[in-house]
Amino acid sequence: MKTFLQRAWPYFLVLGLMPFFYTNRFLHRGVNVGEDVLQYDVPHAIFFVRSIHEGFFPLWNPHLVCGIPAAEAPFMGPFYPLFILYFLLPVGWAITIGFLFHIALSGLCFVWLCRLLGLSRFAAFFAASGWAFSSLFQQYSESGWLGEAVATAYLPCALCFLIRSREAQGPSECLLLLLAGFSCALAIAGGHMSYSFIVIACVLLFYLPLVRRPREIVSLAVLLLFVLLLTLAVWGPIAVQSSLSPTPRFKMETYRLRDLLNLVDPIGIRGAFVGRLALVLGLLGLAVVRSPFGHSLRSVFLVTILLCLLPSWGPLAGIAPLVVRYAWTWHIGVVFSLLILSGMALDRFKSFLERRGLSGSKVRVLVLVLTAIQIADLYGFNRRFYPRGFDTSFAAYYAPRAVLETVREDKGLFRVLNADYESSVLHVNEGLVHGIDCVNAKVKGANLCSILGQEYINADVKYRTRWDVRDLSNVKYVLVEARLLFAREGFENLNFRVAAVSAPMEKDDEGYERAFVLLENPTAFPRAFAVRIPADGELPPALLSTQSVPFADATIDAETMAVLRNYRDVTVWREGNEYRIQSDIPERTFLFMSEMYSPGWTAKIDGALARVDKPFDAFMGVYVPAGEHEIVFAYRPWRTILFFTMSLLTLVLSLGLGVYLWKCVRRGVSPARRLGGLLGQAPAHSQRRRNPTRRRAG
């Protein structure tokens, strides 16, 4: 027991310090207003869980903008194993456990990684404490960046398995490489896409300088292919959407000198901070550490800090949003390399003191003092910038507001526009929680270019357009602050009906109590309607022409709007990833569907496939013959389904291979010999030993 504690105390100490640094996560269940989990993780998780309970796998998300593919929703899941927490626990517990588990996992793996790199236990704890309690994870927890925490947590995990694989042979090496691949795949499946890319890039930057044999290059290439196939269901649909849309080339936002000085004199939690002593030792380690691992860490540091400082790097900026828009996220590699180098420098300093004749006990005391200074510095940063508690609870934040009762009582299909984009009555993406379709959203959807323009690929969707455009977008209700209703641009001379008024709520910056009015738009088009075809048999050219501008900025001419206003009602309802429409009109019509078109939508009329047109190059429509018909719009993206299938097959085969290799390792049998036994054959040398008579006869 004593030997075990002597070997494991760094792991236990990292876990023991977590309640002091992440007090709010341990003692409270709540959320701070503005956290990303409120806009991404929680709403999308609730939508996904509700869909599964209703009996279908959500491929299409109708509650954001005018509908977007569900695969474009960034949150922890649904292909991540810990996503099951959302099914088993209240959402507050699931978020809390998600943060604490991944921070603890990353801290423990960082200790293990340092030990594999040859650091002493004191140095390993020194470096790991800087990692688990650095500004990285403190910022993720403070800002509600669960996806970023998940992705970053697997950086030391993947490297641990890769380094162990270099020391192993046969089935052990294959099994460890497989585990390294699973670590990278988990970072992609549960983490933020940009941060997952950075984690894998840091793994390659660390491991490539260690490669000496061609076989290692082949193994690394196979490993990357395995990771890509295993996570194809995650990144594949987003890559397809990006390739089919005019993806812009964002200019990357870079570090400033003030951001770098945050390492020395912190002014905010979002800048890199590892502790001043760790910074000094890390910079010293850059100069004095002479080992293969030191060269690897040096390459990680130099490349990542260069990417932080470059104003724009074309190859990366050109494939946004799959990679990164903010170059300062590369400071993950800077923090990672500095901390391990600081541990190596601490060991070198310890060896130097021992060679100078200082006794072992005095050296240990000095190292303890240095470690205490490092922990105190990190804790001071924590007390200065990290919140002690939470602003509110999840239940209070998403509590149903009385002003929305009118919306929930309306059983039709419609959309709500929040004129203020974000209000205490209807928060951004809160429609996902209550099952309300809202055009206001915070999304990361590549295919939104057709409606909102290129600049909205990764941004807030406020949908401030002309009212005829909003009418066609099925905006039936508008939520606006009462005090600013008649002073707001765009609300003049509109015959809106007041549907509900909220009680005075919180005060704004000027001290006025805010109340909100829910207006009903009498000119809103239905979700689906039948457009009568004019006497000449042709629809207005503007209706089916390719737009030169995004639909949100379009101007609909009077002739086209007059044809659209002369529509006939149809019966429409939603079932899972489908819209079903009953039409009984004694003339040929054009069925207009106010749902955003995306590759994967198909239409059937009485079971027969029909061509899907794109009105205004944004929505969907089909020509319907006269008479009674049932029209079904179904979202079945064959590429997404193919990606899901390939990922599932890769997972099943890899799990089978992992079990097989594990049995080989336990029994000490090589895979070739075990495979020969399964085929009823034995190696040649075994056959010779089993037939001594033949040997004597010879």
XYZ file of C-alpha atoms in Angstrom, residues 447-683:
237
model
C -25.544 25.945 -46.222
C -27.042 29.150 -44.832
C -25.281 31.044 -47.607
C -28.346 30.640 -49.829
C -30.544 32.580 -47.401
C -28.312 34.743 -45.270
C -25.124 35.295 -47.217
C -21.571 34.146 -46.733
C -20.860 36.165 -43.629
C -23.430 34.144 -41.674
C -21.718 30.754 -41.873
C -20.495 30.963 -38.312
C -22.365 33.777 -36.629
C -25.584 35.059 -35.118
C -28.635 34.875 -37.379
C -30.746 37.951 -36.617
C -32.796 37.861 -39.830
C -33.419 41.600 -40.075
C -34.970 41.642 -43.538
C -37.835 43.220 -45.450
C -41.291 42.244 -44.183
C -42.289 40.523 -47.421
C -39.247 38.287 -46.985
C -40.253 37.582 -43.388
C -43.807 36.856 -44.492
C -42.579 34.237 -46.954
C -40.392 32.791 -44.184
C -43.576 31.898 -42.242
C -42.932 34.483 -39.475
C -46.319 34.569 -37.756
C -45.278 36.001 -34.364
C -42.862 38.803 -33.532
C -41.483 39.435 -30.051
C -40.415 43.015 -29.375
C -39.748 45.206 -26.348
C -42.862 47.237 -25.562
C -41.084 50.538 -24.896
C -39.306 50.462 -28.243
C -42.153 49.066 -30.336
C -43.186 52.262 -32.086
C -39.685 53.688 -32.178
C -38.185 50.622 -33.871
C -37.432 50.862 -37.547
C -39.571 48.556 -39.664
C -42.642 48.521 -37.425
C -44.290 51.627 -38.806
C -47.626 51.222 -40.596
C -47.851 47.495 -39.907
C -51.225 46.086 -38.929
C -49.966 43.702 -36.279
C -52.318 42.331 -33.647
C -51.127 42.285 -30.030
C -51.298 38.636 -29.008
C -49.774 38.875 -25.508
C -47.889 41.254 -23.197
C -45.380 40.184 -20.589
C -45.157 41.572 -17.077
C -42.281 43.994 -16.411
C -39.074 42.032 -16.134
C -35.483 42.966 -15.418
C -34.239 46.515 -15.840
C -32.118 47.530 -18.800
C -28.903 49.561 -18.704
C -30.881 52.808 -18.476
C -32.944 51.640 -15.490
C -36.220 51.039 -17.354
C -38.192 47.921 -16.543
C -38.477 45.852 -19.684
C -41.774 44.409 -20.851
C -42.256 42.516 -24.097
C -45.100 42.381 -26.569
C -45.947 39.378 -28.700
C -47.361 40.561 -32.024
C -49.247 38.398 -34.492
C -48.415 38.998 -38.145
C -51.654 38.707 -40.188
C -49.809 38.739 -43.518
C -47.522 35.769 -42.806
C -47.642 32.952 -45.333
C -48.328 29.389 -44.106
C -45.502 26.849 -43.880
C -46.835 25.303 -47.116
C -49.320 26.741 -49.601
C -50.451 26.160 -53.169
C -49.617 28.888 -55.691
C -52.099 29.217 -58.504
C -50.441 29.141 -61.897
C -51.418 32.183 -64.025
C -53.492 31.848 -67.188
C -50.416 31.807 -69.431
C -49.250 28.660 -67.604
C -45.962 30.170 -66.384
C -44.902 31.287 -62.931
C -43.161 34.656 -62.594
C -39.492 34.242 -63.634
C -38.269 35.820 -60.394
C -39.832 32.996 -58.384
C -37.675 30.196 -59.791
C -34.627 32.158 -60.941
C -31.241 31.864 -59.322
C -30.771 34.745 -56.914
C -27.799 37.053 -57.391
C -28.084 38.032 -53.719
C -29.012 36.019 -50.620
C -32.742 35.686 -50.059
C -32.569 37.741 -46.843
C -31.387 40.714 -48.923
C -33.714 40.114 -51.864
C -36.427 42.454 -53.104
C -39.579 40.679 -54.309
C -41.275 42.520 -57.173
C -44.972 43.374 -57.014
C -45.991 40.923 -59.779
C -44.393 37.972 -58.043
C -45.828 38.933 -54.668
C -49.309 39.295 -56.163
C -49.118 35.763 -57.567
C -47.919 34.421 -54.232
C -50.641 36.256 -52.278
C -53.284 34.553 -54.382
C -52.497 31.189 -52.800
C -54.721 28.293 -51.750
C -54.489 26.677 -48.321
C -53.320 23.106 -47.876
C -53.074 20.882 -44.798
C -49.496 20.389 -43.592
C -47.984 18.638 -40.590
C -44.536 17.472 -39.528
C -43.509 13.894 -38.691
C -39.892 13.411 -37.727
C -37.720 14.358 -40.710
C -40.733 14.692 -43.014
C -43.431 17.170 -43.935
C -46.743 15.664 -45.082
C -49.188 17.772 -47.063
C -52.758 17.069 -48.163
C -53.841 19.007 -51.237
C -57.314 18.935 -52.805
C -57.405 21.686 -55.450
C -59.239 21.300 -58.784
C -56.410 22.848 -60.790
C -52.679 22.415 -61.324
C -50.693 24.367 -58.714
C -47.170 24.966 -57.503
C -46.738 23.844 -53.893
C -44.477 26.331 -52.061
C -42.703 24.905 -48.994
C -41.247 27.549 -46.649
C -38.373 25.341 -45.509
C -34.760 25.881 -46.493
C -33.595 23.633 -49.292
C -30.593 21.461 -48.628
C -29.164 18.536 -50.614
C -31.004 15.469 -49.325
C -34.580 16.734 -49.578
C -36.833 14.597 -51.762
C -40.500 14.983 -52.672
C -43.096 12.345 -53.468
C -46.603 12.889 -54.803
C -48.816 9.911 -53.964
C -45.679 7.815 -53.556
C -44.077 8.831 -56.870
C -40.875 10.874 -56.894
C -41.218 14.467 -58.027
C -38.648 17.086 -58.941
C -37.886 19.560 -56.173
C -37.586 23.162 -57.376
C -35.899 25.969 -55.411
C -38.095 29.082 -55.197
C -35.904 32.160 -54.718
C -32.942 29.754 -54.719
C -33.630 29.104 -51.025
C -36.888 27.232 -50.336
C -38.605 24.174 -51.868
C -41.515 23.590 -54.195
C -43.111 21.023 -56.518
C -45.744 21.131 -59.249
C -48.898 19.301 -58.129
C -51.558 18.056 -60.583
C -55.216 18.879 -60.099
C -57.182 16.792 -57.638
C -56.586 15.236 -54.239
C -52.972 14.310 -53.520
C -50.604 13.583 -50.652
C -47.213 15.228 -50.934
C -44.331 14.151 -48.716
C -41.121 16.157 -48.333
C -38.552 13.875 -46.696
C -35.015 14.709 -45.659
C -32.905 11.648 -46.508
C -29.365 12.840 -47.279
C -27.767 9.758 -48.806
C -24.256 11.033 -48.148
C -24.983 11.512 -44.433
C -26.544 8.058 -44.188
C -23.526 6.596 -46.021
C -21.195 8.367 -43.591
C -23.139 7.001 -40.614
C -22.929 3.487 -42.045
C -19.189 3.685 -42.730
C -18.483 5.025 -39.244
C -20.610 2.295 -37.677
C -18.851 -0.445 -39.657
C -15.458 1.007 -38.736
C -16.475 1.086 -35.065
C -17.670 -2.534 -35.078
C -14.547 -3.798 -36.875
C -12.202 -1.784 -34.646
C -13.897 -3.003 -31.472
C -13.627 -6.591 -32.728
C -9.973 -6.046 -33.579
C -9.362 -4.483 -30.169
C -10.891 -7.451 -28.329
C -8.864 -9.849 -30.482
C -5.587 -8.004 -29.819
C -6.351 -7.776 -26.102
C -6.811 -11.545 -25.909
C -3.544 -12.037 -27.788
C -1.720 -9.773 -25.325
C -3.206 -11.540 -22.293
C -2.309 -15.014 -23.561
C 1.066 -14.017 -24.962
C 0.162 -15.325 -28.419
C 1.102 -13.531 -31.624
C -1.793 -12.642 -33.921
C -0.343 -14.754 -36.754
C -0.187 -17.878 -34.599
C -3.663 -17.261 -33.177
C -5.080 -16.732 -36.669
C -3.472 -19.962 -37.819
C -5.106 -21.786 -34.907
C -8.506 -20.372 -35.843
C -8.011 -21.695 -39.390
C -7.074 -25.150 -38.146
C -3.381 -24.760 -39.094
C -0.218 -24.659 -37.074
C 3.050 -22.928 -37.839
